DNA sequence: TAACCGTGGCC
DNA sequence: TGGCCAAGGTT
């Protein structure tokens, strides 16, 4: 299909999105920030976070100079927290090694933390007019349908074929505006017309040539991910309360919820009671309503337990421990707290007298 | 190469 | 209700 890019650009200019908060700018900082937040995350989820970040960190220098904990607190609830750490590191590299200006080439961008091949192409095309293709979930779905690419896109062989195909479709002799419209068109077309459930083939500019449409295989393309049963883990969380404050522990930088502040955990009931005593609570440990949190690759059953701190021990319990903090329930916004833990504590606050 | 890494919306 | 997955990158 020699005119794929021309048709897509025309579609984008008439039917695509043109007023998202990170559009209508060529500021690499704003574009980069949006692209990192949008990794595996839907537009509607990102919008409020994007506004918060821009208000607090108006440029890359402000972000680079911020404490890591502040960045994590602002990111809390958005998920995939490695993105937040890499965002912070990337800002510091841009300031420290690039004089505060993002590099303009795909290759240099892709060397920065948190920026892979697709994100580098998005930034380079939007900010610098580079002729480089993205390959995200939208593009993979569109290519699989229009060109009849078989096989699960998680397989290396299939993904390599997709990259090659995507490269071959780039517009030649394109202006900066064309490049920008093309990249945005790939995203918008997949996100709004060639959607997973019910693609709007009647309004599709590729309908007559689309393999999936012509053969009626919209539901078979792209190939579904092989099913896997997700394991269930179980953990006990300690809500150690002192008046209106609870104790939080900073989690290790890697692993689930890396770098966030969460409740102290234990592997069983007895171990949790022991931890409560260690922290200075010798009274009853009472159960709170259990909750289940579903991650991408496992399910987590949480057994929360409430304990009261012995009178006057609060200041001692956290002394000299930088990974422990007492936080008022009304001050959780200034700490990066995992979403289900935040939900649990918000419910607790409402129930306290 | 494949597993790991969050959360919320949709049907 | 539960399966599926979204503007992917890192290890």
CSV table of C-alpha atoms (C1' of nucleotides) in Angstrom, one decimal:
chain,number,residue,atom,x,y,z
A,1,UNK,CA,0.0,0.0,0.0
A,2,UNK,CA,2.2,2.8,-1.3
A,3,UNK,CA,0.0,5.7,0.0
A,4,UNK,CA,-0.5,4.4,3.5
A,5,UNK,CA,1.2,7.4,5.1
A,6,UNK,CA,-0.7,9.9,2.9
A,7,UNK,CA,-4.0,8.4,3.7
A,8,UNK,CA,-3.2,8.2,7.4
A,9,UNK,CA,-2.0,11.9,7.5
A,10,UNK,CA,-5.2,13.0,5.7
A,11,UNK,CA,-7.3,11.0,8.2
A,12,UNK,CA,-5.4,12.4,11.2
A,13,UNK,CA,-5.9,16.0,10.0
A,14,UNK,CA,-9.6,15.5,9.7
A,15,UNK,CA,-10.5,13.0,12.4
A,16,UNK,CA,-7.5,12.8,14.8
A,17,UNK,CA,-7.0,14.4,18.2
A,18,UNK,CA,-5.5,17.9,18.2
A,19,UNK,CA,-6.2,19.3,21.7
A,20,UNK,CA,-4.5,16.9,24.1
A,21,UNK,CA,-2.6,18.8,26.8
A,22,UNK,CA,0.8,17.7,25.4
A,23,UNK,CA,0.0,18.6,21.8
A,24,UNK,CA,0.5,22.0,20.0
A,25,UNK,CA,4.0,22.3,21.5
A,26,UNK,CA,7.5,21.3,20.3
A,27,UNK,CA,8.9,21.6,23.8
A,28,UNK,CA,10.9,18.3,24.2
A,29,UNK,CA,10.4,18.4,28.0
A,30,UNK,CA,6.6,18.5,27.7
A,31,UNK,CA,6.5,15.9,25.0
A,32,UNK,CA,9.0,13.6,26.8
A,33,UNK,CA,7.0,13.9,30.1
A,34,UNK,CA,3.8,12.9,28.3
A,35,UNK,CA,5.4,10.0,26.5
A,36,UNK,CA,6.8,8.5,29.7
A,37,UNK,CA,3.4,8.8,31.5
A,38,UNK,CA,1.6,7.3,28.5
A,39,UNK,CA,3.6,4.1,28.4
A,40,UNK,CA,1.0,1.4,29.0
A,41,UNK,CA,-1.3,4.0,30.4
A,42,UNK,CA,-4.4,5.5,28.9
A,43,UNK,CA,-4.9,9.1,28.0
A,44,UNK,CA,-7.7,9.8,30.5
A,45,UNK,CA,-5.6,8.4,33.4
A,46,UNK,CA,-2.6,10.5,32.5
A,47,UNK,CA,-4.2,13.9,32.1
A,48,UNK,CA,-4.5,14.9,35.8
A,49,UNK,CA,-0.9,13.6,36.5
A,50,UNK,CA,0.5,15.5,33.6
A,51,UNK,CA,-1.0,18.7,34.9
A,52,UNK,CA,0.3,18.1,38.4
A,53,UNK,CA,3.8,17.5,37.2
A,54,UNK,CA,3.9,20.5,34.9
A,55,UNK,CA,2.6,22.8,37.7
A,56,UNK,CA,5.3,21.5,40.1
A,57,UNK,CA,8.1,21.0,37.7
A,58,UNK,CA,7.7,23.5,34.8
A,59,UNK,CA,11.0,22.5,33.2
A,60,UNK,CA,13.6,19.8,33.2
A,61,UNK,CA,15.9,21.7,35.5
A,62,UNK,CA,13.2,21.9,38.2
A,63,UNK,CA,12.5,18.2,37.9
A,64,UNK,CA,16.2,17.3,38.1
A,65,UNK,CA,16.6,19.4,41.2
A,66,UNK,CA,13.7,17.8,43.1
A,67,UNK,CA,14.1,15.2,45.8
A,68,UNK,CA,13.3,11.7,44.5
A,69,UNK,CA,10.7,11.2,47.2
A,70,UNK,CA,8.8,14.2,45.9
A,71,UNK,CA,8.7,12.7,42.4
A,72,UNK,CA,7.5,9.4,43.7
A,73,UNK,CA,4.8,11.1,45.8
A,74,UNK,CA,3.5,12.9,42.7
A,75,UNK,CA,3.6,9.7,40.6
A,76,UNK,CA,1.8,7.6,43.3
A,77,UNK,CA,-1.2,5.9,41.8
A,78,UNK,CA,0.0,6.0,38.2
A,79,UNK,CA,1.8,2.6,38.4
A,80,UNK,CA,4.9,1.2,36.9
A,81,UNK,CA,7.1,3.1,39.4
A,82,UNK,CA,10.4,2.4,37.6
A,83,UNK,CA,9.1,5.0,35.2
A,84,UNK,CA,9.2,7.6,37.9
A,85,UNK,CA,12.7,6.8,39.0
A,86,UNK,CA,13.9,6.8,35.4
A,87,UNK,CA,12.1,10.0,34.7
A,88,UNK,CA,14.0,11.7,37.6
A,89,UNK,CA,17.3,10.1,36.5
A,90,UNK,CA,16.7,11.2,32.9
A,91,UNK,CA,16.1,14.8,33.9
A,92,UNK,CA,19.4,14.7,35.8
A,93,UNK,CA,21.3,13.3,32.8
A,94,UNK,CA,19.8,15.9,30.5
A,95,UNK,CA,20.8,18.7,32.8
A,96,UNK,CA,24.2,17.2,33.8
A,97,UNK,CA,25.4,15.8,30.5
A,98,UNK,CA,23.4,17.7,27.8
A,99,UNK,CA,23.4,21.2,29.2
A,100,UNK,CA,19.7,21.0,30.0
A,101,UNK,CA,18.6,20.4,26.4
A,102,UNK,CA,17.2,17.0,25.2
A,103,UNK,CA,19.3,15.5,22.3
A,104,UNK,CA,17.5,15.6,19.0
A,105,UNK,CA,18.4,12.2,17.5
A,106,UNK,CA,16.6,9.0,18.1
A,107,UNK,CA,19.8,7.2,18.9
A,108,UNK,CA,20.8,9.6,21.6
A,109,UNK,CA,17.3,9.8,23.1
A,110,UNK,CA,17.1,6.0,23.3
A,111,UNK,CA,20.2,6.0,25.5
A,112,UNK,CA,18.4,8.0,28.2
A,113,UNK,CA,16.8,6.1,31.1
A,114,UNK,CA,13.3,5.1,30.5
A,115,UNK,CA,13.4,5.9,26.8
A,116,UNK,CA,13.3,2.9,24.4
A,117,UNK,CA,13.1,2.7,20.7
A,118,UNK,CA,9.4,3.7,20.4
A,119,UNK,CA,9.4,6.5,22.9
A,120,UNK,CA,12.6,7.9,21.3
A,121,UNK,CA,10.9,7.9,17.9
A,122,UNK,CA,7.8,9.7,19.4
A,123,UNK,CA,9.8,12.4,21.0
A,124,UNK,CA,12.1,12.9,18.0
A,125,UNK,CA,9.2,13.1,15.5
A,126,UNK,CA,7.1,15.4,17.6
A,127,UNK,CA,9.8,17.7,18.9
A,128,UNK,CA,12.4,17.6,16.1
A,129,UNK,CA,10.6,16.5,13.0
A,130,UNK,CA,12.7,13.3,12.8
A,131,UNK,CA,11.6,10.6,10.3
A,132,UNK,CA,11.3,7.7,12.8
A,133,UNK,CA,8.5,5.3,13.5
A,134,UNK,CA,6.9,4.4,16.8
A,135,UNK,CA,5.6,0.9,17.5
A,136,UNK,CA,3.2,0.8,20.4
A,137,UNK,CA,0.1,-1.3,21.1
A,138,UNK,CA,-2.0,0.8,18.8
A,139,UNK,CA,0.4,0.5,15.8
A,140,UNK,CA,0.8,-3.2,16.3
A,141,UNK,CA,-3.0,-3.7,16.2
A,142,UNK,CA,-3.4,-1.6,13.1
A,143,UNK,CA,-0.5,-3.2,11.3
A,144,UNK,CA,-1.7,-6.7,12.2
A,145,UNK,CA,-5.1,-6.0,10.8
A,146,UNK,CA,-4.3,-3.9,7.7
A,147,UNK,CA,-1.4,-6.0,6.6
A,148,UNK,CA,-2.5,-9.4,8.0
A,149,UNK,CA,0.5,-9.9,10.3
A,150,UNK,CA,0.0,-13.3,11.9
A,151,UNK,CA,1.3,-14.5,15.3
A,152,UNK,CA,1.4,-13.1,18.8
A,153,UNK,CA,3.1,-9.7,18.9
A,154,UNK,CA,4.8,-10.5,22.1
A,155,UNK,CA,7.1,-12.9,20.2
A,156,UNK,CA,10.4,-11.5,19.2
A,157,UNK,CA,10.1,-12.7,15.6
A,158,UNK,CA,6.7,-11.0,15.1
A,159,UNK,CA,7.8,-7.8,16.8
A,160,UNK,CA,10.8,-7.6,14.5
A,161,UNK,CA,8.6,-8.0,11.5
A,162,UNK,CA,6.4,-5.2,12.8
A,163,UNK,CA,9.3,-2.9,13.2
A,164,UNK,CA,10.5,-3.5,9.7
A,165,UNK,CA,7.0,-3.0,8.3
A,166,UNK,CA,6.5,0.2,10.3
A,167,UNK,CA,9.8,1.6,9.1
A,168,UNK,CA,8.8,0.9,5.5
A,169,UNK,CA,5.6,2.8,5.9
A,170,UNK,CA,7.1,6.1,7.0
A,171,UNK,CA,6.3,9.0,4.7
A,172,UNK,CA,9.2,10.1,2.4
A,173,UNK,CA,10.0,13.7,1.8
A,174,UNK,CA,7.8,14.7,4.7
A,175,UNK,CA,7.7,18.1,6.3
A,176,UNK,CA,7.9,18.5,10.1
A,177,UNK,CA,4.2,18.9,10.2
A,178,UNK,CA,3.7,15.8,8.1
A,179,UNK,CA,5.9,13.8,10.4
A,180,UNK,CA,4.1,15.0,13.4
A,181,UNK,CA,0.7,14.2,11.9
A,182,UNK,CA,1.8,10.8,10.8
A,183,UNK,CA,3.0,9.8,14.3
A,184,UNK,CA,0.0,11.2,16.0
A,185,UNK,CA,-2.2,9.6,13.3
A,186,UNK,CA,-0.7,6.1,14.1
A,187,UNK,CA,-1.7,6.6,17.7
A,188,UNK,CA,-5.1,8.2,17.2
A,189,UNK,CA,-6.2,5.8,14.4
A,190,UNK,CA,-5.6,2.8,16.7
A,191,UNK,CA,-7.0,4.5,19.8
A,192,UNK,CA,-10.2,5.8,18.3
A,193,UNK,CA,-11.1,3.9,15.1
A,194,UNK,CA,-9.2,0.6,14.8
A,195,UNK,CA,-10.0,-0.3,18.4
A,196,UNK,CA,-9.7,-3.7,19.9
A,197,UNK,CA,-13.4,-4.6,20.4
A,198,UNK,CA,-15.4,-3.0,17.6
A,199,UNK,CA,-13.3,-1.3,14.9
A,200,UNK,CA,-15.2,1.2,12.9
A,201,UNK,CA,-14.4,-0.3,9.5
A,202,UNK,CA,-17.2,1.7,7.7
A,203,UNK,CA,-15.3,4.9,8.4
A,204,UNK,CA,-11.8,3.4,7.8
A,205,UNK,CA,-9.7,4.8,5.0
A,206,UNK,CA,-8.0,1.4,4.6
A,207,UNK,CA,-11.1,-0.7,4.5
A,208,UNK,CA,-10.8,-1.7,0.9
A,209,UNK,CA,-7.2,-3.0,1.4
A,210,UNK,CA,-7.3,-4.1,5.0
A,211,UNK,CA,-6.7,-7.9,5.3
A,212,UNK,CA,-8.7,-8.2,8.5
A,213,UNK,CA,-11.7,-6.3,7.0
A,214,UNK,CA,-11.7,-8.0,3.6
A,215,UNK,CA,-11.5,-11.4,5.2
A,216,UNK,CA,-13.7,-10.7,8.2
A,217,UNK,CA,-11.0,-11.5,10.6
A,218,UNK,CA,-11.1,-8.3,12.8
A,219,UNK,CA,-11.5,-10.5,15.9
A,220,UNK,CA,-8.7,-12.8,15.0
A,221,UNK,CA,-6.1,-10.1,14.3
A,222,UNK,CA,-4.0,-9.3,16.2
A,223,UNK,CA,-3.5,-12.8,17.6
A,224,UNK,CA,-4.4,-13.0,21.2
A,225,UNK,CA,-1.9,-13.4,24.0
A,226,UNK,CA,-1.4,-17.0,25.2
A,227,UNK,CA,-3.4,-17.5,28.4
A,228,UNK,CA,-1.6,-17.9,31.6
A,229,UNK,CA,-2.9,-18.5,35.1
A,230,UNK,CA,-1.7,-15.8,37.4
A,231,UNK,CA,-0.4,-16.9,40.9
A,232,UNK,CA,-1.9,-15.5,44.1
A,233,UNK,CA,0.3,-14.2,46.9
A,234,UNK,CA,-0.8,-13.3,50.4
A,235,UNK,CA,0.6,-10.7,52.7
A,236,UNK,CA,-0.2,-9.3,56.1
A,237,UNK,CA,-0.1,-5.5,56.5
A,238,UNK,CA,0.3,-3.7,59.8
A,239,UNK,CA,-1.7,-0.5,60.4
A,240,UNK,CA,0.2,0.7,63.4
A,241,UNK,CA,-1.8,3.7,64.7
A,242,UNK,CA,-0.8,6.5,67.0
A,243,UNK,CA,-3.7,8.9,67.3
A,244,UNK,CA,-4.3,10.1,63.7
A,245,UNK,CA,-1.0,8.9,62.4
A,246,UNK,CA,0.2,5.6,61.0
A,247,UNK,CA,3.6,4.2,60.5
A,248,UNK,CA,4.9,3.7,56.9
A,249,UNK,CA,8.0,1.9,55.7
A,250,UNK,CA,9.9,2.7,52.6
A,251,UNK,CA,10.0,-0.2,50.2
A,252,UNK,CA,13.3,-1.3,48.4
A,253,UNK,CA,14.0,0.5,45.1
A,254,UNK,CA,13.3,-2.6,43.0
A,255,UNK,CA,10.4,-5.1,42.9
A,256,UNK,CA,6.8,-4.3,43.3
A,257,UNK,CA,6.0,-0.8,44.4
A,258,UNK,CA,9.7,0.0,44.4
A,259,UNK,CA,10.6,3.1,46.2
A,260,UNK,CA,7.1,3.8,47.5
A,261,UNK,CA,6.0,4.2,51.2
A,262,UNK,CA,3.8,1.4,52.3
A,263,UNK,CA,2.6,-0.4,55.5
A,264,UNK,CA,5.0,-2.8,57.2
A,265,UNK,CA,4.4,-6.3,56.0
A,266,UNK,CA,4.8,-9.9,57.3
A,267,UNK,CA,4.4,-13.3,55.8
A,268,UNK,CA,1.8,-14.6,58.3
A,269,UNK,CA,-0.3,-13.6,61.3
A,270,UNK,CA,2.4,-14.5,64.0
A,271,UNK,CA,5.2,-12.6,62.2
A,272,UNK,CA,3.0,-9.6,62.0
A,273,UNK,CA,2.1,-9.7,65.7
A,274,UNK,CA,5.9,-9.9,66.4
A,275,UNK,CA,6.6,-6.9,64.2
A,276,UNK,CA,3.9,-5.0,66.1
A,277,UNK,CA,5.6,-5.7,69.4
A,278,UNK,CA,8.9,-4.7,68.0
A,279,UNK,CA,7.5,-1.3,67.0
A,280,UNK,CA,6.1,-0.8,70.5
A,281,UNK,CA,2.6,-2.1,70.4
A,282,UNK,CA,1.7,-4.7,73.0
A,283,UNK,CA,-2.1,-4.6,72.9
A,284,UNK,CA,-4.5,-6.4,70.7
A,285,UNK,CA,-4.0,-6.8,67.0
A,286,UNK,CA,-7.4,-6.7,65.3
A,287,UNK,CA,-8.3,-7.7,61.8
A,288,UNK,CA,-9.6,-5.2,59.2
A,289,UNK,CA,-11.5,-6.1,56.1
A,290,UNK,CA,-9.2,-8.1,53.7
A,291,UNK,CA,-8.7,-6.8,50.1
A,292,UNK,CA,-7.5,-8.2,46.9
A,293,UNK,CA,-5.3,-6.3,44.4
A,294,UNK,CA,-4.7,-7.6,40.9
A,295,UNK,CA,-1.4,-6.9,39.2
A,296,UNK,CA,-0.4,-7.8,35.6
A,297,UNK,CA,1.3,-11.0,36.6
A,298,UNK,CA,-0.1,-12.0,40.0
A,299,UNK,CA,-2.9,-11.4,42.4
A,300,UNK,CA,-2.3,-10.1,45.9
A,301,UNK,CA,-4.5,-11.0,48.9
A,302,UNK,CA,-4.0,-8.4,51.6
A,303,UNK,CA,-4.8,-9.1,55.3
A,304,UNK,CA,-4.7,-5.8,57.1
A,305,UNK,CA,-4.3,-5.8,60.9
A,306,UNK,CA,-4.8,-2.8,63.2
A,307,UNK,CA,-2.7,-2.2,66.3
A,308,UNK,CA,-2.4,0.8,68.6
A,309,UNK,CA,0.9,2.1,69.7
A,310,UNK,CA,1.7,2.1,73.4
A,311,UNK,CA,1.3,5.5,74.8
A,312,UNK,CA,4.3,7.7,74.4
A,313,UNK,CA,6.4,5.3,72.3
A,314,UNK,CA,5.7,7.0,69.0
A,315,UNK,CA,8.8,9.1,68.8
A,316,UNK,CA,11.1,6.3,69.8
A,317,UNK,CA,9.8,3.8,67.3
A,318,UNK,CA,11.0,5.6,64.3
A,319,UNK,CA,14.1,7.2,65.7
A,320,UNK,CA,17.2,6.9,63.6
A,321,UNK,CA,15.4,5.0,60.8
A,322,UNK,CA,15.3,6.9,57.5
A,323,UNK,CA,13.1,4.1,56.0
A,324,UNK,CA,10.3,4.6,58.6
A,325,UNK,CA,8.0,7.5,58.9
A,326,UNK,CA,4.9,8.5,61.0
A,327,UNK,CA,2.4,10.1,58.7
A,328,UNK,CA,-0.9,11.8,59.6
A,329,UNK,CA,-3.7,10.3,57.6
A,330,UNK,CA,-4.5,13.7,56.2
A,331,UNK,CA,-0.9,14.1,54.9
A,332,UNK,CA,-0.7,11.0,52.7
A,333,UNK,CA,-0.4,13.2,49.6
A,334,UNK,CA,3.1,14.1,50.4
A,335,UNK,CA,4.2,10.4,50.4
A,336,UNK,CA,4.2,8.0,47.5
A,337,UNK,CA,1.8,5.3,48.7
A,338,UNK,CA,0.6,2.3,46.6
A,339,UNK,CA,-3.0,2.7,45.3
A,340,UNK,CA,-4.6,-0.1,47.4
A,341,UNK,CA,-2.8,1.0,50.5
A,342,UNK,CA,-3.9,4.5,50.0
A,343,UNK,CA,-7.5,3.2,49.6
A,344,UNK,CA,-7.2,1.2,52.8
A,345,UNK,CA,-5.9,4.2,54.8
A,346,UNK,CA,-8.5,6.6,53.3
A,347,UNK,CA,-11.2,4.2,54.5
A,348,UNK,CA,-9.6,4.0,57.9
A,349,UNK,CA,-9.5,7.8,58.2
A,350,UNK,CA,-13.2,7.9,57.5
A,351,UNK,CA,-14.0,5.3,60.2
A,352,UNK,CA,-11.9,6.9,62.9
A,353,UNK,CA,-13.7,9.1,65.5
B,1,DT,C1',14.2,-14.7,25.6
B,2,DA,C1',10.9,-14.1,28.8
B,3,DA,C1',9.6,-12.4,33.2
B,4,DC,C1',8.8,-8.4,35.7
B,5,DC,C1',6.5,-4.1,36.6
B,6,DG,C1',0.4,-0.9,38.4
B,7,DT,C1',-3.7,0.8,37.7
B,8,DG,C1',-8.2,1.6,36.0
B,9,DG,C1',-11.6,1.2,32.4
B,10,DC,C1',-14.3,-1.6,29.5
B,11,DC,C1',-17.4,-5.3,28.2
C,1,DT,C1',-17.7,-10.6,37.6
C,2,DG,C1',-13.4,-11.5,35.5
C,3,DG,C1',-10.6,-11.4,31.5
C,4,DC,C1',-8.2,-8.2,28.8
C,5,DC,C1',-5.1,-4.6,28.0
C,6,DA,C1',-3.5,0.4,27.3
C,7,DA,C1',1.3,6.2,23.8
C,8,DG,C1',6.7,-0.1,26.7
C,9,DG,C1',11.2,-0.4,29.1
C,10,DT,C1',14.4,-2.9,31.9
C,11,DT,C1',16.7,-6.9,33.5
